[in-house]
CSV table of C-alpha atoms in Angstrom, one decimal:
chain,number,residue,atom,x,y,z
M,1406,UNK,CA,-54.2,-45.6,25.2
M,1407,UNK,CA,-51.3,-44.1,23.3
M,1408,UNK,CA,-47.9,-45.8,23.8
M,1409,UNK,CA,-45.5,-43.8,25.8
M,1410,UNK,CA,-42.6,-42.7,23.6
M,1411,UNK,CA,-39.4,-44.4,24.5
M,1412,UNK,CA,-36.8,-42.0,26.0
M,1413,UNK,CA,-33.6,-41.5,24.2
M,1414,UNK,CA,-30.7,-42.7,26.4
M,1415,UNK,CA,-27.0,-42.4,26.3
M,1416,UNK,CA,-26.9,-45.9,24.8
M,1417,UNK,CA,-28.8,-44.6,21.8
M,1418,UNK,CA,-26.2,-41.9,21.3
M,1419,UNK,CA,-23.3,-44.2,21.7
M,1420,UNK,CA,-24.8,-46.7,19.2
M,1421,UNK,CA,-25.6,-44.0,16.7
M,1422,UNK,CA,-22.0,-42.6,16.7
M,1423,UNK,CA,-20.4,-46.0,17.2
M,1424,UNK,CA,-18.5,-45.2,20.3
M,1425,UNK,CA,-18.4,-46.3,23.9
M,1426,UNK,CA,-20.7,-45.1,26.7
M,1427,UNK,CA,-17.7,-43.6,28.4
M,1428,UNK,CA,-16.8,-41.5,25.4
M,1429,UNK,CA,-20.3,-40.0,25.2
M,1430,UNK,CA,-20.1,-39.4,29.0
M,1431,UNK,CA,-16.8,-37.6,28.6
M,1432,UNK,CA,-18.3,-35.3,25.9
M,1433,UNK,CA,-21.4,-34.6,28.0
M,1434,UNK,CA,-19.2,-33.7,30.9
M,1435,UNK,CA,-16.8,-31.6,28.8
M,1436,UNK,CA,-13.8,-33.7,29.8
M,1437,UNK,CA,-10.5,-33.7,28.0
M,1438,UNK,CA,-9.0,-36.5,25.9
M,1439,UNK,CA,-11.8,-36.6,23.2
M,1440,UNK,CA,-10.7,-35.8,19.7
M,1441,UNK,CA,-12.4,-32.6,18.4
M,1442,UNK,CA,-14.0,-34.3,15.4
M,1443,UNK,CA,-15.3,-37.1,17.5
M,1444,UNK,CA,-16.7,-34.6,20.1
M,1445,UNK,CA,-18.5,-32.8,17.2
M,1446,UNK,CA,-20.1,-36.1,16.0
M,1447,UNK,CA,-21.3,-36.9,19.5
M,1448,UNK,CA,-22.8,-33.5,20.0
M,1449,UNK,CA,-24.5,-33.6,16.6
M,1450,UNK,CA,-26.1,-37.0,17.5
M,1451,UNK,CA,-27.2,-35.6,20.9
M,1452,UNK,CA,-28.9,-32.7,19.2
M,1453,UNK,CA,-30.4,-34.8,16.4
M,1454,UNK,CA,-31.8,-37.6,18.7
M,1455,UNK,CA,-33.0,-35.1,21.3
M,1456,UNK,CA,-31.1,-36.7,24.0
M,1457,UNK,CA,-31.2,-34.9,27.4
M,1458,UNK,CA,-28.3,-36.1,29.7
M,1459,UNK,CA,-29.5,-37.5,33.1
M,1460,UNK,CA,-27.6,-37.6,36.3
M,1461,UNK,CA,-27.4,-41.4,35.9
M,1462,UNK,CA,-25.7,-40.9,32.6
M,1463,UNK,CA,-23.3,-38.4,33.9
M,1464,UNK,CA,-22.3,-40.7,36.7
M,1465,UNK,CA,-21.1,-43.3,34.2
M,1466,UNK,CA,-17.6,-42.0,34.4
M,1467,UNK,CA,-17.7,-43.3,38.0
M,1468,UNK,CA,-15.7,-40.4,39.5
M,1469,UNK,CA,-18.5,-37.9,40.2
M,1470,UNK,CA,-22.1,-37.7,41.1
M,1471,UNK,CA,-22.8,-34.3,39.5
M,1472,UNK,CA,-24.8,-33.2,42.6
M,1473,UNK,CA,-24.0,-30.3,44.8
M,1474,UNK,CA,-25.7,-30.2,48.2
M,1475,UNK,CA,-26.5,-26.8,49.9
M,1476,UNK,CA,-27.3,-26.8,53.6
M,1477,UNK,CA,-29.6,-24.1,55.0
M,1478,UNK,CA,-30.7,-23.5,58.6
M,1479,UNK,CA,-33.8,-25.5,59.2
M,1480,UNK,CA,-35.5,-23.6,62.0
M,1481,UNK,CA,-35.2,-20.2,60.5
M,1482,UNK,CA,-36.2,-21.3,57.0
M,1483,UNK,CA,-39.3,-23.2,58.2
M,1484,UNK,CA,-40.2,-20.3,60.5
M,1485,UNK,CA,-40.2,-17.9,57.6
M,1486,UNK,CA,-42.2,-20.3,55.4
M,1487,UNK,CA,-44.8,-20.8,58.1
M,1488,UNK,CA,-45.1,-17.1,58.7
M,1489,UNK,CA,-45.6,-16.7,54.9
M,1490,UNK,CA,-42.8,-14.2,54.9
M,1491,UNK,CA,-40.9,-16.0,52.1
M,1492,UNK,CA,-37.2,-16.9,52.1
M,1493,UNK,CA,-35.5,-14.7,49.7
M,1494,UNK,CA,-32.1,-16.0,50.9
M,1495,UNK,CA,-33.1,-19.5,49.6
M,1496,UNK,CA,-34.5,-18.0,46.4
M,1497,UNK,CA,-31.3,-16.1,45.7
M,1498,UNK,CA,-29.1,-19.1,46.6
M,1499,UNK,CA,-31.0,-21.3,44.2
M,1500,UNK,CA,-30.8,-18.6,41.5
M,1501,UNK,CA,-27.0,-18.3,41.6
M,1502,UNK,CA,-26.3,-21.9,42.5
M,1503,UNK,CA,-28.6,-23.7,40.1
M,1504,UNK,CA,-27.7,-21.5,37.1
M,1505,UNK,CA,-24.0,-22.1,37.7
M,1506,UNK,CA,-24.6,-25.8,38.2
M,1507,UNK,CA,-26.5,-26.0,34.9
M,1508,UNK,CA,-23.5,-24.4,33.1
M,1509,UNK,CA,-21.4,-27.4,34.1
M,1510,UNK,CA,-24.0,-30.2,33.9
M,1511,UNK,CA,-24.5,-30.3,37.6
M,1512,UNK,CA,-27.7,-30.3,39.8
M,1513,UNK,CA,-28.1,-28.6,43.1
M,1514,UNK,CA,-30.2,-29.9,46.0
M,1515,UNK,CA,-31.1,-28.0,49.2
M,1516,UNK,CA,-31.3,-29.7,52.5
M,1517,UNK,CA,-32.5,-28.1,55.8
M,1518,UNK,CA,-30.3,-29.0,58.8
M,1519,UNK,CA,-30.7,-28.0,62.4
M,1520,UNK,CA,-27.3,-26.7,63.4
M,1521,UNK,CA,-28.3,-27.0,67.1
M,1522,UNK,CA,-29.3,-30.7,66.9
M,1523,UNK,CA,-27.3,-33.2,69.0
M,1524,UNK,CA,-27.6,-35.5,66.0
M,1525,UNK,CA,-26.3,-33.0,63.4
M,1526,UNK,CA,-23.4,-35.3,62.4
M,1527,UNK,CA,-25.6,-38.3,61.9
M,1528,UNK,CA,-28.1,-36.3,59.9
M,1529,UNK,CA,-25.4,-34.9,57.7
M,1530,UNK,CA,-23.7,-38.2,57.1
M,1531,UNK,CA,-27.1,-39.7,56.2
M,1532,UNK,CA,-27.6,-37.0,53.5
M,1533,UNK,CA,-24.1,-37.5,52.2
M,1534,UNK,CA,-24.5,-41.3,52.0
M,1535,UNK,CA,-27.8,-41.0,50.2
M,1536,UNK,CA,-26.9,-38.4,47.7
M,1537,UNK,CA,-23.1,-38.8,47.4
M,1538,UNK,CA,-22.6,-35.1,46.5
M,1539,UNK,CA,-19.5,-33.9,44.7
M,1540,UNK,CA,-19.5,-30.9,47.1
M,1541,UNK,CA,-21.4,-29.1,49.8
M,1542,UNK,CA,-22.3,-25.5,50.3
M,1543,UNK,CA,-22.6,-24.4,54.0
M,1544,UNK,CA,-24.6,-21.3,54.8
M,1545,UNK,CA,-24.6,-19.4,58.1
M,1546,UNK,CA,-24.6,-20.5,60.9
M,1547,UNK,CA,-23.6,-24.0,59.5
M,1548,UNK,CA,-20.5,-22.4,58.0
M,1549,UNK,CA,-18.7,-22.2,61.4
M,1550,UNK,CA,-20.3,-25.1,63.2
M,1551,UNK,CA,-17.3,-27.1,64.3
M,1552,UNK,CA,-19.2,-30.4,64.2
M,1553,UNK,CA,-20.3,-29.9,60.6
M,1554,UNK,CA,-16.9,-28.6,59.4
M,1555,UNK,CA,-15.0,-31.4,61.1
M,1556,UNK,CA,-17.4,-34.0,59.7
M,1557,UNK,CA,-17.0,-32.8,56.1
M,1558,UNK,CA,-13.3,-32.5,56.5
M,1559,UNK,CA,-13.1,-36.1,57.7
M,1560,UNK,CA,-15.2,-37.2,54.7
M,1561,UNK,CA,-12.8,-35.4,52.4
M,1562,UNK,CA,-15.7,-33.7,50.5
M,1563,UNK,CA,-15.0,-30.3,48.9
M,1564,UNK,CA,-17.1,-27.7,50.7
M,1565,UNK,CA,-17.6,-24.0,50.5
M,1566,UNK,CA,-18.4,-21.9,53.7
M,1567,UNK,CA,-20.5,-18.9,53.0
M,1568,UNK,CA,-20.2,-16.3,55.7
M,1569,UNK,CA,-17.0,-17.7,57.2
M,1570,UNK,CA,-13.4,-16.3,57.6
M,1571,UNK,CA,-12.0,-19.6,58.9
M,1572,UNK,CA,-9.3,-21.1,56.7
M,1573,UNK,CA,-8.8,-24.3,58.7
M,1574,UNK,CA,-11.0,-26.4,56.3
M,1575,UNK,CA,-13.2,-25.9,53.3
M,1576,UNK,CA,-13.3,-22.8,51.1
M,1577,UNK,CA,-14.5,-19.6,52.9
M,1578,UNK,CA,-16.5,-17.0,51.0
M,1579,UNK,CA,-17.6,-13.7,52.5
M,1580,UNK,CA,-20.3,-11.2,51.3
M,1581,UNK,CA,-18.2,-8.4,53.0
M,1582,UNK,CA,-20.7,-7.8,55.8
M,1583,UNK,CA,-18.3,-5.6,57.6
M,1584,UNK,CA,-17.6,-3.5,54.5
M,1585,UNK,CA,-21.3,-3.3,53.7
M,1586,UNK,CA,-22.2,-2.0,57.2
M,1587,UNK,CA,-19.4,0.6,56.9
M,1588,UNK,CA,-20.7,1.7,53.5
M,1589,UNK,CA,-24.2,2.2,54.9
M,1590,UNK,CA,-22.8,4.2,57.9
M,1591,UNK,CA,-20.7,6.4,55.7
M,1592,UNK,CA,-23.7,7.0,53.4
M,1593,UNK,CA,-25.6,8.3,56.4
M,1594,UNK,CA,-22.6,10.4,57.6
M,1595,UNK,CA,-22.4,11.9,54.2
M,1596,UNK,CA,-26.0,12.9,54.5
M,1597,UNK,CA,-25.3,14.8,57.7
M,1598,UNK,CA,-26.3,12.3,60.3
M,1599,UNK,CA,-24.2,12.2,63.5
M,1600,UNK,CA,-26.3,9.9,65.8
M,1601,UNK,CA,-26.7,6.7,63.9
M,1602,UNK,CA,-28.2,3.7,65.7
M,1603,UNK,CA,-27.5,0.1,64.8
M,1604,UNK,CA,-29.7,-3.0,65.4
M,1605,UNK,CA,-27.6,-6.2,65.3
M,1606,UNK,CA,-28.6,-9.6,64.1
M,1607,UNK,CA,-28.5,-12.9,65.9
M,1608,UNK,CA,-25.4,-13.5,67.9
M,1609,UNK,CA,-24.9,-17.0,66.7
M,1610,UNK,CA,-24.2,-15.7,63.2
M,1611,UNK,CA,-20.6,-14.4,63.0
M,1612,UNK,CA,-21.7,-12.0,60.3
M,1613,UNK,CA,-23.8,-10.1,62.9
M,1614,UNK,CA,-20.7,-9.2,64.7
M,1615,UNK,CA,-18.9,-8.2,61.5
M,1616,UNK,CA,-21.7,-5.8,60.7
M,1617,UNK,CA,-21.4,-4.2,64.1
M,1618,UNK,CA,-17.6,-3.9,63.5
M,1619,UNK,CA,-18.2,-2.2,60.2
M,1620,UNK,CA,-20.6,0.3,61.8
M,1621,UNK,CA,-18.3,1.0,64.7
M,1622,UNK,CA,-15.3,1.5,62.4
M,1623,UNK,CA,-17.1,4.0,60.2
M,1624,UNK,CA,-18.4,5.9,63.2
M,1625,UNK,CA,-15.0,6.1,64.7
M,1626,UNK,CA,-13.6,7.1,61.3
M,1627,UNK,CA,-16.0,10.0,61.3
M,1628,UNK,CA,-15.3,10.9,65.0
M,1629,UNK,CA,-18.8,10.0,66.1
M,1630,UNK,CA,-19.9,8.3,69.3
M,1631,UNK,CA,-21.5,4.8,69.4
M,1632,UNK,CA,-22.3,4.6,73.2
M,1633,UNK,CA,-26.0,3.6,73.7
M,1634,UNK,CA,-26.6,3.4,69.9
M,1635,UNK,CA,-26.3,-0.3,69.6
M,1636,UNK,CA,-29.2,-2.7,70.2
M,1637,UNK,CA,-29.3,-6.5,69.9
M,1638,UNK,CA,-31.7,-8.2,67.7
M,1639,UNK,CA,-32.1,-11.7,66.1
M,1640,UNK,CA,-33.2,-10.8,62.6
M,1641,UNK,CA,-36.9,-11.2,63.5
M,1642,UNK,CA,-39.6,-8.5,63.3
M,1643,UNK,CA,-40.3,-8.8,67.1
M,1644,UNK,CA,-36.7,-8.2,68.0
M,1645,UNK,CA,-36.6,-5.2,65.6
M,1646,UNK,CA,-39.6,-3.7,67.4
M,1647,UNK,CA,-38.0,-4.0,70.8
M,1648,UNK,CA,-34.6,-2.6,69.6
M,1649,UNK,CA,-36.3,0.3,67.7
M,1650,UNK,CA,-38.3,1.3,70.8
M,1651,UNK,CA,-35.2,1.3,72.9
M,1652,UNK,CA,-33.3,3.5,70.5
M,1653,UNK,CA,-36.1,6.0,69.9
M,1654,UNK,CA,-36.6,6.2,73.7
M,1655,UNK,CA,-33.1,7.6,74.3
M,1656,UNK,CA,-32.8,11.1,75.7
M,1657,UNK,CA,-31.1,12.0,72.5
M,1658,UNK,CA,-32.4,9.5,69.9
M,1659,UNK,CA,-30.7,8.7,66.7
M,1660,UNK,CA,-31.6,10.5,63.5
M,1661,UNK,CA,-30.8,7.4,61.5
M,1662,UNK,CA,-30.9,3.6,62.1
M,1663,UNK,CA,-29.3,0.7,60.3
M,1664,UNK,CA,-31.0,-2.6,60.9
M,1665,UNK,CA,-29.4,-6.0,60.1
M,1666,UNK,CA,-32.4,-7.5,58.4
M,1667,UNK,CA,-35.4,-6.4,56.4
M,1668,UNK,CA,-37.8,-7.7,59.0
M,1669,UNK,CA,-36.2,-5.6,61.7
M,1670,UNK,CA,-36.2,-2.6,59.4
M,1671,UNK,CA,-39.9,-3.0,58.7
M,1672,UNK,CA,-40.5,-3.2,62.5
M,1673,UNK,CA,-38.5,0.0,63.0
M,1674,UNK,CA,-40.5,1.7,60.3
M,1675,UNK,CA,-43.7,0.8,62.1
M,1676,UNK,CA,-42.4,1.8,65.5
M,1677,UNK,CA,-41.4,5.2,64.1
M,1678,UNK,CA,-44.9,5.6,62.6
M,1679,UNK,CA,-46.5,4.8,65.9
M,1680,UNK,CA,-44.3,7.4,67.6
M,1681,UNK,CA,-45.5,10.0,65.1
M,1682,UNK,CA,-42.2,10.1,63.2
M,1683,UNK,CA,-42.1,10.5,59.5
M,1684,UNK,CA,-39.5,8.6,57.5
M,1685,UNK,CA,-37.2,10.0,56.2
M,1686,UNK,CA,-38.0,13.5,57.5
M,1687,UNK,CA,-37.6,12.6,61.2
M,1688,UNK,CA,-35.8,9.3,60.9
M,1689,UNK,CA,-33.7,7.8,58.2
M,1690,UNK,CA,-33.5,4.1,57.7
M,1691,UNK,CA,-31.1,1.6,55.9
M,1692,UNK,CA,-31.8,-2.1,55.8
M,1693,UNK,CA,-29.8,-5.2,55.1
M,1694,UNK,CA,-30.9,-8.0,52.7
M,1695,UNK,CA,-32.9,-6.0,50.1
M,1696,UNK,CA,-35.7,-8.5,49.7
M,1697,UNK,CA,-38.4,-7.6,47.2
M,1698,UNK,CA,-40.7,-6.0,49.8
M,1699,UNK,CA,-38.2,-3.2,50.4
M,1700,UNK,CA,-39.3,-1.4,47.2
M,1701,UNK,CA,-43.0,-1.5,48.1
M,1702,UNK,CA,-42.9,0.1,51.5
M,1703,UNK,CA,-43.8,3.7,52.2
M,1704,UNK,CA,-41.3,5.1,51.6
M,1705,UNK,CA,-39.3,2.6,49.7
M,1706,UNK,CA,-36.4,1.5,51.8
M,1707,UNK,CA,-32.7,2.1,51.0
M,1708,UNK,CA,-30.9,-1.2,51.6
M,1709,UNK,CA,-27.7,-3.1,51.5
M,1710,UNK,CA,-28.1,-5.6,48.7
M,1711,UNK,CA,-26.5,-8.9,49.7
M,1712,UNK,CA,-24.9,-10.7,46.7
M,1713,UNK,CA,-26.4,-14.0,47.7
M,1714,UNK,CA,-26.8,-15.3,44.1
M,1715,UNK,CA,-23.3,-14.3,43.1
M,1716,UNK,CA,-21.9,-15.9,46.3
M,1717,UNK,CA,-23.7,-19.2,45.7
M,1718,UNK,CA,-22.5,-19.1,42.1
M,1719,UNK,CA,-18.9,-18.6,43.3
M,1720,UNK,CA,-19.3,-21.5,45.8
M,1721,UNK,CA,-20.4,-23.8,43.0
M,1722,UNK,CA,-17.4,-22.7,40.9
M,1723,UNK,CA,-15.0,-23.4,43.7
M,1724,UNK,CA,-16.4,-26.9,44.4
M,1725,UNK,CA,-16.3,-27.9,40.7
M,1726,UNK,CA,-12.7,-26.5,40.5
M,1727,UNK,CA,-11.8,-28.6,43.6
M,1728,UNK,CA,-13.3,-31.7,42.0
M,1729,UNK,CA,-11.2,-31.2,38.9
M,1730,UNK,CA,-8.1,-30.6,40.8
M,1731,UNK,CA,-7.8,-27.0,39.6
M,1732,UNK,CA,-5.8,-24.3,41.4
M,1733,UNK,CA,-7.9,-22.8,44.2
M,1734,UNK,CA,-7.5,-19.2,45.5
M,1735,UNK,CA,-5.0,-19.0,48.4
M,1736,UNK,CA,-6.8,-16.0,49.9
M,1737,UNK,CA,-10.3,-15.4,51.3
M,1738,UNK,CA,-12.9,-15.0,48.5
M,1739,UNK,CA,-14.9,-11.8,49.1
M,1740,UNK,CA,-18.0,-10.9,47.1
M,1741,UNK,CA,-18.8,-7.2,47.6
M,1742,UNK,CA,-22.3,-6.0,48.5
M,1743,UNK,CA,-23.9,-2.8,47.2
M,1744,UNK,CA,-26.1,-0.1,48.5
M,1745,UNK,CA,-29.5,0.4,46.7
M,1746,UNK,CA,-30.7,4.0,47.2
M,1747,UNK,CA,-34.4,4.6,47.6
M,1748,UNK,CA,-36.5,7.0,49.6
M,1749,UNK,CA,-35.7,6.3,53.3
M,1750,UNK,CA,-32.7,8.5,53.8
M,1751,UNK,CA,-32.9,12.3,54.2
M,1752,UNK,CA,-30.2,14.9,54.3
M,1753,UNK,CA,-30.0,15.7,58.1
M,1754,UNK,CA,-28.5,19.2,57.4
M,1755,UNK,CA,-31.5,20.2,55.3
M,1756,UNK,CA,-34.0,18.6,57.7
M,1757,UNK,CA,-32.5,20.6,60.6
M,1758,UNK,CA,-32.4,23.9,58.7
M,1759,UNK,CA,-36.0,23.4,57.7
């Protein structure tokens, strides 16, 4: 049997250059107080020896773990996995967070936590004790869970709160849900729609209310009524079916519907088909999320593209800045969303005239 090649360690690099382990660690972590010529020699040795820094080596400085922990909602994530519906939120969070971590020599780990558990604090503290992360990313609904927020504040761990406006602790980051909903509504208004229905997301997510606020504000701005045009959902396909049937059963049904998740929009598309309606000729649709399936429906669905990757990337930046003691923004960080135009919105004026 061939002998396994001995891995190159930080000790090999330090011996090759003739410096201490701490000096090599400072170079790896791009820390100050290393002479430029010495830094160049260390980097040359790393490249020549084929050394790949490990988390253990990075921890040698003793002040950081070089791990960032992201917490996601356990129940909803597992439900999506088991339903084979995928979790584009997690994928995009990993894309943005992991790439930004890699730029700075960090690693990101995702943990699933039940925000409704009576033992959420114990569960969180166990993860913190085991991993000793340099910072934590909270995603909705964890972002505004008072038990989780207070626990992390007490532990004095830098943490970013995606989907939160609260400035009492941590670093809040918004994906501008209110502005995105207003953008979608104005887009429909500009296409001649006057009765625009809205299917809200789960009430436990603050962003669900912000999206409703954005829709209402844009409708009021255009002088349009909202009475009877709002239906509650919980982001799931089943709730979208129920809400869509209620909207389309109105004496004067909407000519367009905005749904707060792709699953609810897919349900609305199917309910419309069952009712003999053609999208977008008889009913225009705009979705939230813009998961990959939106471009493969018939017709392809216009959607608000949530900047999840960019938001996770920003969260990592803020945590690393906090660890370094850098100046942090004194205002709420907002990452703007965008509208992706496809084939599910028609010009209502042309439809009526036809």
